[in-house]
JSON list of C-alpha atoms and ligand atoms in Angstrom, two decimals:
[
{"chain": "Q", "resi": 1, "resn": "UNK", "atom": "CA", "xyz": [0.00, 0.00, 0.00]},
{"chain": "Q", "resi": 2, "resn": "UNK", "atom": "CA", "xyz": [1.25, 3.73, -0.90]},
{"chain": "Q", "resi": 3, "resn": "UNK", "atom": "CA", "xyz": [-0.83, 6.73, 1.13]},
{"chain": "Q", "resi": 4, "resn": "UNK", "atom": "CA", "xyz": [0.47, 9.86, 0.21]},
{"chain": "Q", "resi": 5, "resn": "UNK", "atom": "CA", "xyz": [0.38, 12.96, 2.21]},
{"chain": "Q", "resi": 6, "resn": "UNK", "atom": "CA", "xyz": [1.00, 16.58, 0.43]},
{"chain": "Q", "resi": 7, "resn": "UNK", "atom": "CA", "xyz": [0.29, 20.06, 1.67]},
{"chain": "Q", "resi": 8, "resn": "UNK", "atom": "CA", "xyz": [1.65, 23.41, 1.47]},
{"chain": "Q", "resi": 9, "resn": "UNK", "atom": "CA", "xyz": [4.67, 24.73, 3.57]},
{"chain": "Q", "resi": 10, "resn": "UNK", "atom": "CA", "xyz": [4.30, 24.22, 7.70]},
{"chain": "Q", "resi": 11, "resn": "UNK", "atom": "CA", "xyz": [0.55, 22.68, 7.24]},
{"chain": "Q", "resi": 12, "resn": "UNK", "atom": "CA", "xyz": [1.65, 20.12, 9.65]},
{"chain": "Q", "resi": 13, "resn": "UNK", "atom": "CA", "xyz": [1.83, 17.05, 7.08]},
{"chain": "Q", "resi": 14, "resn": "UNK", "atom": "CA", "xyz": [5.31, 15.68, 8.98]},
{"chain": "Q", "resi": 15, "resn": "UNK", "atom": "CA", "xyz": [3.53, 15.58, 12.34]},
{"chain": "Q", "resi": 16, "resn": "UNK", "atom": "CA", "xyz": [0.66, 14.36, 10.57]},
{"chain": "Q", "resi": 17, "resn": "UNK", "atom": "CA", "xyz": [2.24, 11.80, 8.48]},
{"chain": "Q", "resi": 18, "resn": "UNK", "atom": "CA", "xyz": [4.83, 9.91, 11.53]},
{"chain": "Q", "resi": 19, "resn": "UNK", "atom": "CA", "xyz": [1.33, 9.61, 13.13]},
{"chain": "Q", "resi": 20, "resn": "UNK", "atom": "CA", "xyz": [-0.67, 7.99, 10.38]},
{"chain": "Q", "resi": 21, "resn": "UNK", "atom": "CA", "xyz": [2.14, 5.82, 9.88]},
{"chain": "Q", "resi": 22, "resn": "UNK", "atom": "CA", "xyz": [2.79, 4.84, 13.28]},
{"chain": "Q", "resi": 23, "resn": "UNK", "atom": "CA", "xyz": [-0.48, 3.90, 13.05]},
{"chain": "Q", "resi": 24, "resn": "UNK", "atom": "CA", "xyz": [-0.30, 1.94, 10.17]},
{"chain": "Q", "resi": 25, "resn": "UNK", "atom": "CA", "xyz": [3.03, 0.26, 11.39]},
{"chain": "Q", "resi": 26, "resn": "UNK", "atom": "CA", "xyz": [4.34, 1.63, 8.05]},
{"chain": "Q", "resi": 27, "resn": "UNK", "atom": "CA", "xyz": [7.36, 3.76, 7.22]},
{"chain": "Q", "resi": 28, "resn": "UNK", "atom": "CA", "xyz": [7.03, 7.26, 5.94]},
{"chain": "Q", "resi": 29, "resn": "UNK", "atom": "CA", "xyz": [9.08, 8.84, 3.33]},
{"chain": "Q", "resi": 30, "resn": "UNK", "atom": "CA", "xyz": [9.86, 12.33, 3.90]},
{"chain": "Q", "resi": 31, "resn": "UNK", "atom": "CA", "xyz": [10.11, 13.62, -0.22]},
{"chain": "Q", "resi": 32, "resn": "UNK", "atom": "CA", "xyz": [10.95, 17.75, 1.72]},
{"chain": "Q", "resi": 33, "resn": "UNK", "atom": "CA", "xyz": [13.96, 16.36, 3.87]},
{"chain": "Q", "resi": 34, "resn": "UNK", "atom": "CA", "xyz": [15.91, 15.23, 0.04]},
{"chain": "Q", "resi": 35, "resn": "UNK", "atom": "CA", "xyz": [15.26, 18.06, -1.50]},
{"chain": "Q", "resi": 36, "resn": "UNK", "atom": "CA", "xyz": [16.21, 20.48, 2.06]},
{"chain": "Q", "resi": 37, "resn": "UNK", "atom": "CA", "xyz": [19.69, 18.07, 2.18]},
{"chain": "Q", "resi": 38, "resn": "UNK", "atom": "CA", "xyz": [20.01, 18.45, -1.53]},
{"chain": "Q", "resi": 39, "resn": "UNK", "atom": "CA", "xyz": [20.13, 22.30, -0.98]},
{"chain": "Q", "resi": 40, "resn": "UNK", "atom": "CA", "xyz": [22.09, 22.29, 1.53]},
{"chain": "Q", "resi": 41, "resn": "UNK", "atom": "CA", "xyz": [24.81, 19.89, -0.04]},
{"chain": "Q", "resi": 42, "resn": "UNK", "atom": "CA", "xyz": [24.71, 22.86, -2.98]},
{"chain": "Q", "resi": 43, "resn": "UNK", "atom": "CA", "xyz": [25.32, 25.87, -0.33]},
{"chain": "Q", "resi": 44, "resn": "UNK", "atom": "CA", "xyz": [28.01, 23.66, 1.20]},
{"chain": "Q", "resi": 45, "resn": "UNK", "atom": "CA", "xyz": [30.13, 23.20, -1.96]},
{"chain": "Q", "resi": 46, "resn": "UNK", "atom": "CA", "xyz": [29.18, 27.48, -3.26]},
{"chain": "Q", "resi": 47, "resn": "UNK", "atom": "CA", "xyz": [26.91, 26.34, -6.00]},
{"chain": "Q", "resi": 48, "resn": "UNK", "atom": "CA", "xyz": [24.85, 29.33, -7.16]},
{"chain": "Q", "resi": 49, "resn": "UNK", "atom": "CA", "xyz": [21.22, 27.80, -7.78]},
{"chain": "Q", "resi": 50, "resn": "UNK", "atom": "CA", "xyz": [20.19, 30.64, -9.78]},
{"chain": "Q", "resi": 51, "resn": "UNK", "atom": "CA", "xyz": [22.11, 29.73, -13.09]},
{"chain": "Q", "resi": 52, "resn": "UNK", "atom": "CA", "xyz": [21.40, 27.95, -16.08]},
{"chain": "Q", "resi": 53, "resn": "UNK", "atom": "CA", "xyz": [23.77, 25.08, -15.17]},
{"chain": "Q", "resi": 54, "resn": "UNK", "atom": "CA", "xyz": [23.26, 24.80, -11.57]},
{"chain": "Q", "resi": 55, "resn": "UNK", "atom": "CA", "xyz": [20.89, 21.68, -11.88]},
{"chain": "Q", "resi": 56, "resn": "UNK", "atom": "CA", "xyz": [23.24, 19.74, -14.00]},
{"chain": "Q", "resi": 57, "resn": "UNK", "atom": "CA", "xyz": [26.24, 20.88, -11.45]},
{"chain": "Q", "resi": 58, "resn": "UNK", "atom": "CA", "xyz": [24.18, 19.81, -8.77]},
{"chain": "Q", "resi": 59, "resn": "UNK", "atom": "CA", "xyz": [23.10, 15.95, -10.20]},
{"chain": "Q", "resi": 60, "resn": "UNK", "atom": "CA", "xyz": [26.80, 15.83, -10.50]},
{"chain": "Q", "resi": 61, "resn": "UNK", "atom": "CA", "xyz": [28.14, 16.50, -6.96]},
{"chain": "Q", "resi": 62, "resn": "UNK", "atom": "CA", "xyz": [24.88, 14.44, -5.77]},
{"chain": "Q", "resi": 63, "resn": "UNK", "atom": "CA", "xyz": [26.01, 11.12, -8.77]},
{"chain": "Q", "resi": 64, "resn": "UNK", "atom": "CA", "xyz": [29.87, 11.71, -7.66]},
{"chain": "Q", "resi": 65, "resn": "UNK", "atom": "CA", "xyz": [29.09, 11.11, -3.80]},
{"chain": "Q", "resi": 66, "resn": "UNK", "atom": "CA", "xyz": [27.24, 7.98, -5.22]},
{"chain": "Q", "resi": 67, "resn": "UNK", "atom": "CA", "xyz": [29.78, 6.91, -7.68]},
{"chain": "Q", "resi": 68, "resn": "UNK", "atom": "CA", "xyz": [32.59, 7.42, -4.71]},
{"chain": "Q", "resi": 69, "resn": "UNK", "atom": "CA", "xyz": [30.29, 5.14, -2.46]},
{"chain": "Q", "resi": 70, "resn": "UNK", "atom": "CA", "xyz": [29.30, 7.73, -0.33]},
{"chain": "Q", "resi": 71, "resn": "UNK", "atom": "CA", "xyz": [25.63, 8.24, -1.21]},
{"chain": "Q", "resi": 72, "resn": "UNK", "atom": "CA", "xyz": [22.90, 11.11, 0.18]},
{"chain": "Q", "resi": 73, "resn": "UNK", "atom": "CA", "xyz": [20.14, 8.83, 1.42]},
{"chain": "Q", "resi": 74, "resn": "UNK", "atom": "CA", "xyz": [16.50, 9.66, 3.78]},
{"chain": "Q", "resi": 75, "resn": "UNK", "atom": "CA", "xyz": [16.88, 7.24, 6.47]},
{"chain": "Q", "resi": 76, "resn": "UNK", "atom": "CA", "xyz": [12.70, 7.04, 6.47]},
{"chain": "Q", "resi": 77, "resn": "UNK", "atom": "CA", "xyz": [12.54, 6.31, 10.62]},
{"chain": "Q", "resi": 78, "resn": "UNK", "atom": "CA", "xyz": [8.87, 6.50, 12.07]},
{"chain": "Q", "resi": 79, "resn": "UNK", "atom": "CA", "xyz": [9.60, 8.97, 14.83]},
{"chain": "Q", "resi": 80, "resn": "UNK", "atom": "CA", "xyz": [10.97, 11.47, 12.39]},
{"chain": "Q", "resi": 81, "resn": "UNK", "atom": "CA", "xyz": [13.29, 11.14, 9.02]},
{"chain": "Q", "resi": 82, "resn": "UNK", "atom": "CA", "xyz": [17.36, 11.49, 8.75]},
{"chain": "Q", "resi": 83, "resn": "UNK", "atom": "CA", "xyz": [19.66, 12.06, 5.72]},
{"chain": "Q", "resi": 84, "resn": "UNK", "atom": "CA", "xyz": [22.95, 10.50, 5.72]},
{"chain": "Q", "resi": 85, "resn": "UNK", "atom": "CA", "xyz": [26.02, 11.34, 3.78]},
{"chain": "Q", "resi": 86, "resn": "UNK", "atom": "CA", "xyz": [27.81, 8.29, 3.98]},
{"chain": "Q", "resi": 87, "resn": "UNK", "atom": "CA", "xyz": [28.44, 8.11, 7.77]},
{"chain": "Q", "resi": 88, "resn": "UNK", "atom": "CA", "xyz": [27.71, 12.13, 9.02]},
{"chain": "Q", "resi": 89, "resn": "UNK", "atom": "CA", "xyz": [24.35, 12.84, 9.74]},
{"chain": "Q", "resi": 90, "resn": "UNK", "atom": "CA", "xyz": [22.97, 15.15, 8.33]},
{"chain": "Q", "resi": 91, "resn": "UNK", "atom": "CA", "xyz": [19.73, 16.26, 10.12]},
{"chain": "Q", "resi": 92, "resn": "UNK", "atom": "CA", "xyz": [20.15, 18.85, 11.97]},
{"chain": "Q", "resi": 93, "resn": "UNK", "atom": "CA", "xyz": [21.46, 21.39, 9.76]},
{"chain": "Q", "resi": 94, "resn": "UNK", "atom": "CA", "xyz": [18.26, 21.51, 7.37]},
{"chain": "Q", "resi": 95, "resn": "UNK", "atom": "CA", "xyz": [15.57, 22.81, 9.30]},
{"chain": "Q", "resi": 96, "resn": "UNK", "atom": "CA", "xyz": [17.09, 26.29, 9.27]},
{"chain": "Q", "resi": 97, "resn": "UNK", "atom": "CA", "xyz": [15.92, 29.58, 8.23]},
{"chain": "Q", "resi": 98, "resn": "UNK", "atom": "CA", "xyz": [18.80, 29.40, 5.50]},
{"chain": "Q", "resi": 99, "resn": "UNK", "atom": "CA", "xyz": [17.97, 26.68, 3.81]},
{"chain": "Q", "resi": 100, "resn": "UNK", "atom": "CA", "xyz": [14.06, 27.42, 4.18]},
{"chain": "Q", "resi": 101, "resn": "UNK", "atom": "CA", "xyz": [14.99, 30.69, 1.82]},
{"chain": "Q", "resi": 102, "resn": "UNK", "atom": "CA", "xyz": [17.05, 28.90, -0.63]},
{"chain": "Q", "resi": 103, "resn": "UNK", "atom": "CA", "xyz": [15.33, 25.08, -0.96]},
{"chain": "Q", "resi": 104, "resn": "UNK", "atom": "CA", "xyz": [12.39, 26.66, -3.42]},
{"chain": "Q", "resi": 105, "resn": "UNK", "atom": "CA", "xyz": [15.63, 27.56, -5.74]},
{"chain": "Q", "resi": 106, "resn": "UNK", "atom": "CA", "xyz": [16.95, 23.96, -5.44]},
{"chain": "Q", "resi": 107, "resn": "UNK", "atom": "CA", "xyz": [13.39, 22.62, -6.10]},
{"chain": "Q", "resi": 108, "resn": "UNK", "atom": "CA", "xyz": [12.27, 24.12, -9.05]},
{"chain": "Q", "resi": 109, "resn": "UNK", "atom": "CA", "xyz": [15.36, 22.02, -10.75]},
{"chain": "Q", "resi": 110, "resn": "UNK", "atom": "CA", "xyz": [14.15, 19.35, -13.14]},
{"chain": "Q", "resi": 111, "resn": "UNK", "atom": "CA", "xyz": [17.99, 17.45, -12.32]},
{"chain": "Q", "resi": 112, "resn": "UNK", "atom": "CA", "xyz": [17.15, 17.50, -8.55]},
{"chain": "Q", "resi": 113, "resn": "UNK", "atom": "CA", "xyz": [13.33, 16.81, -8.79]},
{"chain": "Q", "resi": 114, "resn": "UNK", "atom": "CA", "xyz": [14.25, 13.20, -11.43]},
{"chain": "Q", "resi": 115, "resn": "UNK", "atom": "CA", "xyz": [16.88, 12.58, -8.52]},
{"chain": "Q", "resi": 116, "resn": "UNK", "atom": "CA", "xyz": [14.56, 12.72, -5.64]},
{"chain": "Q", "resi": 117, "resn": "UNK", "atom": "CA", "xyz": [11.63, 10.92, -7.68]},
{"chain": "Q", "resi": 118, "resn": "UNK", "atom": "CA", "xyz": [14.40, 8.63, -8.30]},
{"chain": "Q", "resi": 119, "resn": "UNK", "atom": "CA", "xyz": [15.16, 7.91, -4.93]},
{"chain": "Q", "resi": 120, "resn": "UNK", "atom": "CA", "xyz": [11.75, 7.49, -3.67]},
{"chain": "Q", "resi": 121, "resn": "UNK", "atom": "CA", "xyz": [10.40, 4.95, -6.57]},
{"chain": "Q", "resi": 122, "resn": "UNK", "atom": "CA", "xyz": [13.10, 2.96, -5.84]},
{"chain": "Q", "resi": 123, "resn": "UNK", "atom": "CA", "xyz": [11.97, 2.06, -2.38]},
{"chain": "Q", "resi": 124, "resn": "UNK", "atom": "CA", "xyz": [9.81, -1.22, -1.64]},
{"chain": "Q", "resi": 125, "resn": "UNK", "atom": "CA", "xyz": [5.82, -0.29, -0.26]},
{"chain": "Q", "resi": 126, "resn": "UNK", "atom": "CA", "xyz": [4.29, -0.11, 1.65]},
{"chain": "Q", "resi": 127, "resn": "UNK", "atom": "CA", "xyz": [4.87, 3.58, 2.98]},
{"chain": "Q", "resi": 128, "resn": "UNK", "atom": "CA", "xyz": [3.60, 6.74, 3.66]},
{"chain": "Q", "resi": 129, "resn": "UNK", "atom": "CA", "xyz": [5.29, 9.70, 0.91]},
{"chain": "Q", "resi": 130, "resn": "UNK", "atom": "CA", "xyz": [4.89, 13.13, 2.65]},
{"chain": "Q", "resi": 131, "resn": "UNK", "atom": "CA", "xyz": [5.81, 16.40, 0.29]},
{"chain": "Q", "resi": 132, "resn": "UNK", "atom": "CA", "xyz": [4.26, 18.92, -2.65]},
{"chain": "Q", "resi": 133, "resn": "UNK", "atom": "CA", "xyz": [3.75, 16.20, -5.50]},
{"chain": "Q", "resi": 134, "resn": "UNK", "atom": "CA", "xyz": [3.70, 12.58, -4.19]},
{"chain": "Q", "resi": 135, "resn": "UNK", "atom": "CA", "xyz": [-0.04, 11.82, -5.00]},
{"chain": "Q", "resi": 136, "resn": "UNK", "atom": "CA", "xyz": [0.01, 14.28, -8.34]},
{"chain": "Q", "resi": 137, "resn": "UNK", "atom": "CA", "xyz": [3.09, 12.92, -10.06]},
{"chain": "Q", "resi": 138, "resn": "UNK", "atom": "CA", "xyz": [5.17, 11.15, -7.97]},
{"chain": "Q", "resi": 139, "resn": "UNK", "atom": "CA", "xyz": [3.02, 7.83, -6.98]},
{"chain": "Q", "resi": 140, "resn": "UNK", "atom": "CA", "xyz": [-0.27, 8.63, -9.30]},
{"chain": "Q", "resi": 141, "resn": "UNK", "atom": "CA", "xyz": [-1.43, 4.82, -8.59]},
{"chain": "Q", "resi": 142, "resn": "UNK", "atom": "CA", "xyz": [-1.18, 5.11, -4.22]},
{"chain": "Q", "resi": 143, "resn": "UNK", "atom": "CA", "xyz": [-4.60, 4.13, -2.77]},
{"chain": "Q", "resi": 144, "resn": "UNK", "atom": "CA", "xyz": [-5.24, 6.79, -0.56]},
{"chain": "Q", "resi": 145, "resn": "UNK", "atom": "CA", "xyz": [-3.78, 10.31, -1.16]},
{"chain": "Q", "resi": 146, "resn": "UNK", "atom": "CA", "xyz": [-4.18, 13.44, 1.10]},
{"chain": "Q", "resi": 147, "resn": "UNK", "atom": "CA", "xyz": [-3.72, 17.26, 0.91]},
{"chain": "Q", "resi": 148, "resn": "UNK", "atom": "CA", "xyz": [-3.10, 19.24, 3.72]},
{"chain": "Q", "resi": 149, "resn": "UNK", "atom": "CA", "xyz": [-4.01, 23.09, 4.08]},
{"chain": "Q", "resi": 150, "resn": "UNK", "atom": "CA", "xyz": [-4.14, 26.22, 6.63]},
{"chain": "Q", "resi": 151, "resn": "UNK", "atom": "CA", "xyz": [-4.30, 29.62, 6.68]},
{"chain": "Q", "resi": 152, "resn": "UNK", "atom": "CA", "xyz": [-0.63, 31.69, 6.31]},
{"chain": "Q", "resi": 153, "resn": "UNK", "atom": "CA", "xyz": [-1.10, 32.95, 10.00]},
{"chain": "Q", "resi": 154, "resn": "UNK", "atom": "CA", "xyz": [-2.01, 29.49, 11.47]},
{"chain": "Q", "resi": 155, "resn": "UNK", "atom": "CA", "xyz": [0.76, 28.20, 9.76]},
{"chain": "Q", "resi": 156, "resn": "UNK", "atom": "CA", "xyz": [3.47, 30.97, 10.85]},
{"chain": "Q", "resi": 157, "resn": "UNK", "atom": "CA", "xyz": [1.84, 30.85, 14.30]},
{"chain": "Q", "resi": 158, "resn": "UNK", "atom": "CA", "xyz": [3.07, 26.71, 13.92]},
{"chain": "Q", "resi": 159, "resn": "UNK", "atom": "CA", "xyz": [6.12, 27.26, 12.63]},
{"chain": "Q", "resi": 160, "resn": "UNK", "atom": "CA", "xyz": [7.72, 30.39, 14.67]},
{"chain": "Q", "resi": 161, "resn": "UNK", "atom": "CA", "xyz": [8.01, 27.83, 17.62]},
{"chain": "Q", "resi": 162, "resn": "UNK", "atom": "CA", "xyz": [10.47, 25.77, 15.63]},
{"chain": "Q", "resi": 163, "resn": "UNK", "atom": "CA", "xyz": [12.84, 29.08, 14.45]},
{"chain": "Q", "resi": 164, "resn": "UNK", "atom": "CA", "xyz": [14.25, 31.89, 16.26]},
{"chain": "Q", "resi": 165, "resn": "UNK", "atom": "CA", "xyz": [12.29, 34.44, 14.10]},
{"chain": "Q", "resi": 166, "resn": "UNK", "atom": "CA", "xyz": [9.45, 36.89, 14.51]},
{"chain": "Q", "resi": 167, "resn": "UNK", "atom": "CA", "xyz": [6.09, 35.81, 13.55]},
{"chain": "Q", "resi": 168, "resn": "UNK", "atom": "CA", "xyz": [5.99, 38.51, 10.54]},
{"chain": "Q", "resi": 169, "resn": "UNK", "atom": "CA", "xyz": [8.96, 37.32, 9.04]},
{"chain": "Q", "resi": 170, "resn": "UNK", "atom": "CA", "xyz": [7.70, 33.71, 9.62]},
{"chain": "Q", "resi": 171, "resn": "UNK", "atom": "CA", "xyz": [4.24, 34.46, 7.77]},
{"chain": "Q", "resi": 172, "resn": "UNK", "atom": "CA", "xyz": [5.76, 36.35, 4.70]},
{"chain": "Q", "resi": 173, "resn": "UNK", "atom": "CA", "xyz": [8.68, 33.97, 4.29]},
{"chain": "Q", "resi": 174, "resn": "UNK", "atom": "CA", "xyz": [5.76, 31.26, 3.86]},
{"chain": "Q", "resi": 175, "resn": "UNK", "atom": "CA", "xyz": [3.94, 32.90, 2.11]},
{"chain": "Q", "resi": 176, "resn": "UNK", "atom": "CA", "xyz": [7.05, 33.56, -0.26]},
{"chain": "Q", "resi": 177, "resn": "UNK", "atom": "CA", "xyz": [7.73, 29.66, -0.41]},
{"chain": "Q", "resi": 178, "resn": "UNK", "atom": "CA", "xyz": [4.07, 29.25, -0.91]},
{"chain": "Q", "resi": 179, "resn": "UNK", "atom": "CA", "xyz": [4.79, 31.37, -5.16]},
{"chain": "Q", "resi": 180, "resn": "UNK", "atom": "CA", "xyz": [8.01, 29.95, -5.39]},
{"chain": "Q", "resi": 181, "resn": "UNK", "atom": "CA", "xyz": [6.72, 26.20, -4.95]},
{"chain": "Q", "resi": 182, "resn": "UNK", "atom": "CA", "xyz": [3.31, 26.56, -6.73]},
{"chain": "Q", "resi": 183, "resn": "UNK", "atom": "CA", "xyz": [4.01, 24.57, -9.89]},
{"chain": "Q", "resi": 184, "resn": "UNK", "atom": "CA", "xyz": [4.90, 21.39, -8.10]},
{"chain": "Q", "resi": 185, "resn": "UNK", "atom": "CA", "xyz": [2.07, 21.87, -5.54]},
{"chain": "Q", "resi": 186, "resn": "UNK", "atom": "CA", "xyz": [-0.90, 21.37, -7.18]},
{"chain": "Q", "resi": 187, "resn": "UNK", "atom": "CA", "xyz": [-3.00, 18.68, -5.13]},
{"chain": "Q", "resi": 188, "resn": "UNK", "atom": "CA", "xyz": [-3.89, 15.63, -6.71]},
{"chain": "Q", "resi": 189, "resn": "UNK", "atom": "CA", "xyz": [-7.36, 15.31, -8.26]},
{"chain": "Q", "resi": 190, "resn": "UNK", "atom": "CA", "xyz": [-7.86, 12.45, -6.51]},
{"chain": "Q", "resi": 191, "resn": "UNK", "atom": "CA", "xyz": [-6.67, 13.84, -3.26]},
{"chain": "Q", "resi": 192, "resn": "UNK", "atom": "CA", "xyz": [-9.02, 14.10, -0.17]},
{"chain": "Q", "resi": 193, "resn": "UNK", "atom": "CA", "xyz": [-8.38, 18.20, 1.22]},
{"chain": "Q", "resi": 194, "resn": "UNK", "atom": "CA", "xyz": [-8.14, 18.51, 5.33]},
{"chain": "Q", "resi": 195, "resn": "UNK", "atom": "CA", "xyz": [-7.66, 22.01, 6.70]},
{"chain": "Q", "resi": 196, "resn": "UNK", "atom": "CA", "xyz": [-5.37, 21.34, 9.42]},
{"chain": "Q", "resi": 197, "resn": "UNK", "atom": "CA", "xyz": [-6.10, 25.12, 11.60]},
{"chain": "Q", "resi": 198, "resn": "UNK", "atom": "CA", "xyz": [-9.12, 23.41, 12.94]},
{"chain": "Q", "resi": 199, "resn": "UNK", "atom": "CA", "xyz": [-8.32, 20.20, 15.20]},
{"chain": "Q", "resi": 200, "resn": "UNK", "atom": "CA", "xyz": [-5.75, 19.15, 17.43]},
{"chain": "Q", "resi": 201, "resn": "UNK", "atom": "CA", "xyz": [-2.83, 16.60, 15.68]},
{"chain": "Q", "resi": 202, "resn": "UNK", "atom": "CA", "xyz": [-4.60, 13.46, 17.38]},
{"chain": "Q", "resi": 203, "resn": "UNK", "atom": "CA", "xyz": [-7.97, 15.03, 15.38]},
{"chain": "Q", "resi": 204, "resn": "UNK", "atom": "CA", "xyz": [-6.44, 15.59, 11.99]},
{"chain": "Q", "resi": 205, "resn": "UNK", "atom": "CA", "xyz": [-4.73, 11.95, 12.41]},
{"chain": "Q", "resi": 206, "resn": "UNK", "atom": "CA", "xyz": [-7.94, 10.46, 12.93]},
{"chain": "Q", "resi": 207, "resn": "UNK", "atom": "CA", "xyz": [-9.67, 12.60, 10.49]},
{"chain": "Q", "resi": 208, "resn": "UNK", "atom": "CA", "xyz": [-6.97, 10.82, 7.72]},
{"chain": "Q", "resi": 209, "resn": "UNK", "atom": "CA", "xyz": [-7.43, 7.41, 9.04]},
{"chain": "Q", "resi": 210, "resn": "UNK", "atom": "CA", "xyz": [-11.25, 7.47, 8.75]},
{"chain": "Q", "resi": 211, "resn": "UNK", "atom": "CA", "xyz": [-10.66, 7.52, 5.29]},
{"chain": "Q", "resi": 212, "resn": "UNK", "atom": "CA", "xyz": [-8.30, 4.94, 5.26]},
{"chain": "Q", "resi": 213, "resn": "UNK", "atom": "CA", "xyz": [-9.00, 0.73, 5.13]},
{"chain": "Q", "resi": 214, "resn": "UNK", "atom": "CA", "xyz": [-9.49, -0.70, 8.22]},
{"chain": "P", "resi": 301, "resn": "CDP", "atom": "O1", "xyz": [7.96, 21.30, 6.14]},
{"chain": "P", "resi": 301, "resn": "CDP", "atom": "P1", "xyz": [7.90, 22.27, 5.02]},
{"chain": "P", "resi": 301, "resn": "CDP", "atom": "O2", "xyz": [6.60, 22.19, 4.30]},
{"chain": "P", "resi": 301, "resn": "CDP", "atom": "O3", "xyz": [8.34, 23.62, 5.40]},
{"chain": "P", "resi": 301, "resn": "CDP", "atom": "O4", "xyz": [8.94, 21.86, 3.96]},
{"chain": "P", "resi": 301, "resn": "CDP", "atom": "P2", "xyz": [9.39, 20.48, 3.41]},
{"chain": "P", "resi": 301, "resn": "CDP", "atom": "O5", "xyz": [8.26, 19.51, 3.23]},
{"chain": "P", "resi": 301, "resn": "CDP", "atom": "O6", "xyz": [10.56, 20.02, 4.19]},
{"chain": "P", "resi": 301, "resn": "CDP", "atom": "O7", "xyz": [9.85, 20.92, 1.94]},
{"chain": "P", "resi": 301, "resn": "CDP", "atom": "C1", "xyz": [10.89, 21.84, 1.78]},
{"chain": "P", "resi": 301, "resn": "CDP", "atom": "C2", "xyz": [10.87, 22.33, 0.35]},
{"chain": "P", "resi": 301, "resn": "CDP", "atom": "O8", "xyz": [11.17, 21.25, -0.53]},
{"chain": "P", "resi": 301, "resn": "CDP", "atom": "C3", "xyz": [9.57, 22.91, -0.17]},
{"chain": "P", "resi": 301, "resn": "CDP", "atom": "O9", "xyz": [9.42, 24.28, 0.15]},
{"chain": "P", "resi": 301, "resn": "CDP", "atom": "C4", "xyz": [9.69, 22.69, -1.68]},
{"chain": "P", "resi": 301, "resn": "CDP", "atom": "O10", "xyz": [10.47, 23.70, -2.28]},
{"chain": "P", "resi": 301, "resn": "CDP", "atom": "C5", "xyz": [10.49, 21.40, -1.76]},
{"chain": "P", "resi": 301, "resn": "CDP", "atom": "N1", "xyz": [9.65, 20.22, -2.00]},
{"chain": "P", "resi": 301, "resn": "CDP", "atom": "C6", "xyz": [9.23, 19.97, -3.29]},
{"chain": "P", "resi": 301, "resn": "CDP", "atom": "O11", "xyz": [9.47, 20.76, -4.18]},
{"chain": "P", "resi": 301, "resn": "CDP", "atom": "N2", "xyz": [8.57, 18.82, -3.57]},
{"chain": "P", "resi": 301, "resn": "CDP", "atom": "C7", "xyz": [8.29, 17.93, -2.60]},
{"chain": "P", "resi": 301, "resn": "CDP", "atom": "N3", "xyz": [7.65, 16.81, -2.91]},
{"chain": "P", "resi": 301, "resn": "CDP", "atom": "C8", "xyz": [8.68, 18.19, -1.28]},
{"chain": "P", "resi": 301, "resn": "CDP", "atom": "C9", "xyz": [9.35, 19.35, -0.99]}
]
């Protein structure tokens, strides 16, 4: 079985999807983490993302750590997802406002968007794939898919817990991210919709198994 989970920028579909799947006693895949160590992996080694070559240069660095034996891989764990780089993790650097401002630029790459597809087809169901485009394009045959909304403000209000900014700059950064990630975000047709600014997590987690086989 595939369920996919997408949603727009802070909607809570991470929270949201290590529930469903720990209720499900599945793994889930977390498509956002790849592309987040993907940019950072780019800042590290001074690639400029804004050039015509940049997603060629960056399939290249991300093949050549393969090639060398020392692949970027998601580590899917239920209580929350990890990218290796051969043996350094790389976690914790990749929920930061840095890379929030720059992973849009990353992600609008076609090189980097086959190489994350890439990575996620190749791994065995079932799972849960959490991101902008796994129902739409990613897995178009998973049985169940989801999309996730909220309001800007509920999710800045979310998110300004997690980063040492002010809830203004939070909002308008989203809402930034929000344009800059539009064309991969379209939901699914197929998708069921769940505003998430109305319900507690346990709520919304139930709300997505009740449409879910028993
Ligand atoms: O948690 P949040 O929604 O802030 O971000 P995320 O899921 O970690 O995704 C980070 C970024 O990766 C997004 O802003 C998109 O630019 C990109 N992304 C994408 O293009 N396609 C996906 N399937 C998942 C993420």
């Amino acid at each position: 079985m595939i369920v996919t989970i997408d949603g727009v920028a802070a909607s809570g579909k991470s929270s949201v999807a290590s529930g469903v799947a720990r209720a499900l006693n599945i793994p889930y895949l977390s498509s956002g983490l790849l592309y987040r160590a993907a940019t950072w992996a780019a800042l590290e080694h001074g690639l400029t993302l804004d050039t015509p070559q940049a997603g060629r240069t960056l399939a290249q660095l991300l093949t050549g750590w393969e090639e060398r034996g020392q692949p970027l891989r998601l580590r899917p764990l239920t209580e929350g997802n990890q990218v290796w780089q051969a043996e350094r993790d790389l976690t914790e650097h990749l929920h930061t406002a840095r890379i929030d401002a720059q992973v849009s630029a990353a992600a609008v790459l076609p090189e980097l968007r086959d190489w994350v597809n890439a990575q996620l087809q190749g791994l065995t169901p079932p799972f849960l794939a959490e991101g902008r485009d796994m129902g739409s394009t990613v897995f178009p045959q998973a049985e169940r898919k989801f999309y996730l909304y909220a309001t800007p403000r509920v999710r800045a209000e979310r998110r300004v817990l997690e980063r040492h900014q002010d809830l203004e700059s939070v909002e308008a950064a989203l809402k930034l991210r929000d344009e800059r990630d539009a064309r991969q975000s379209a939901p699914a047709l197929d998708a069921v919709h769940i505003d998430t600014g109305s319900g507690t997590l346990p709520e919304i987690i139930a709300q997505v198994m009740s449409h879910l086989p028993a």
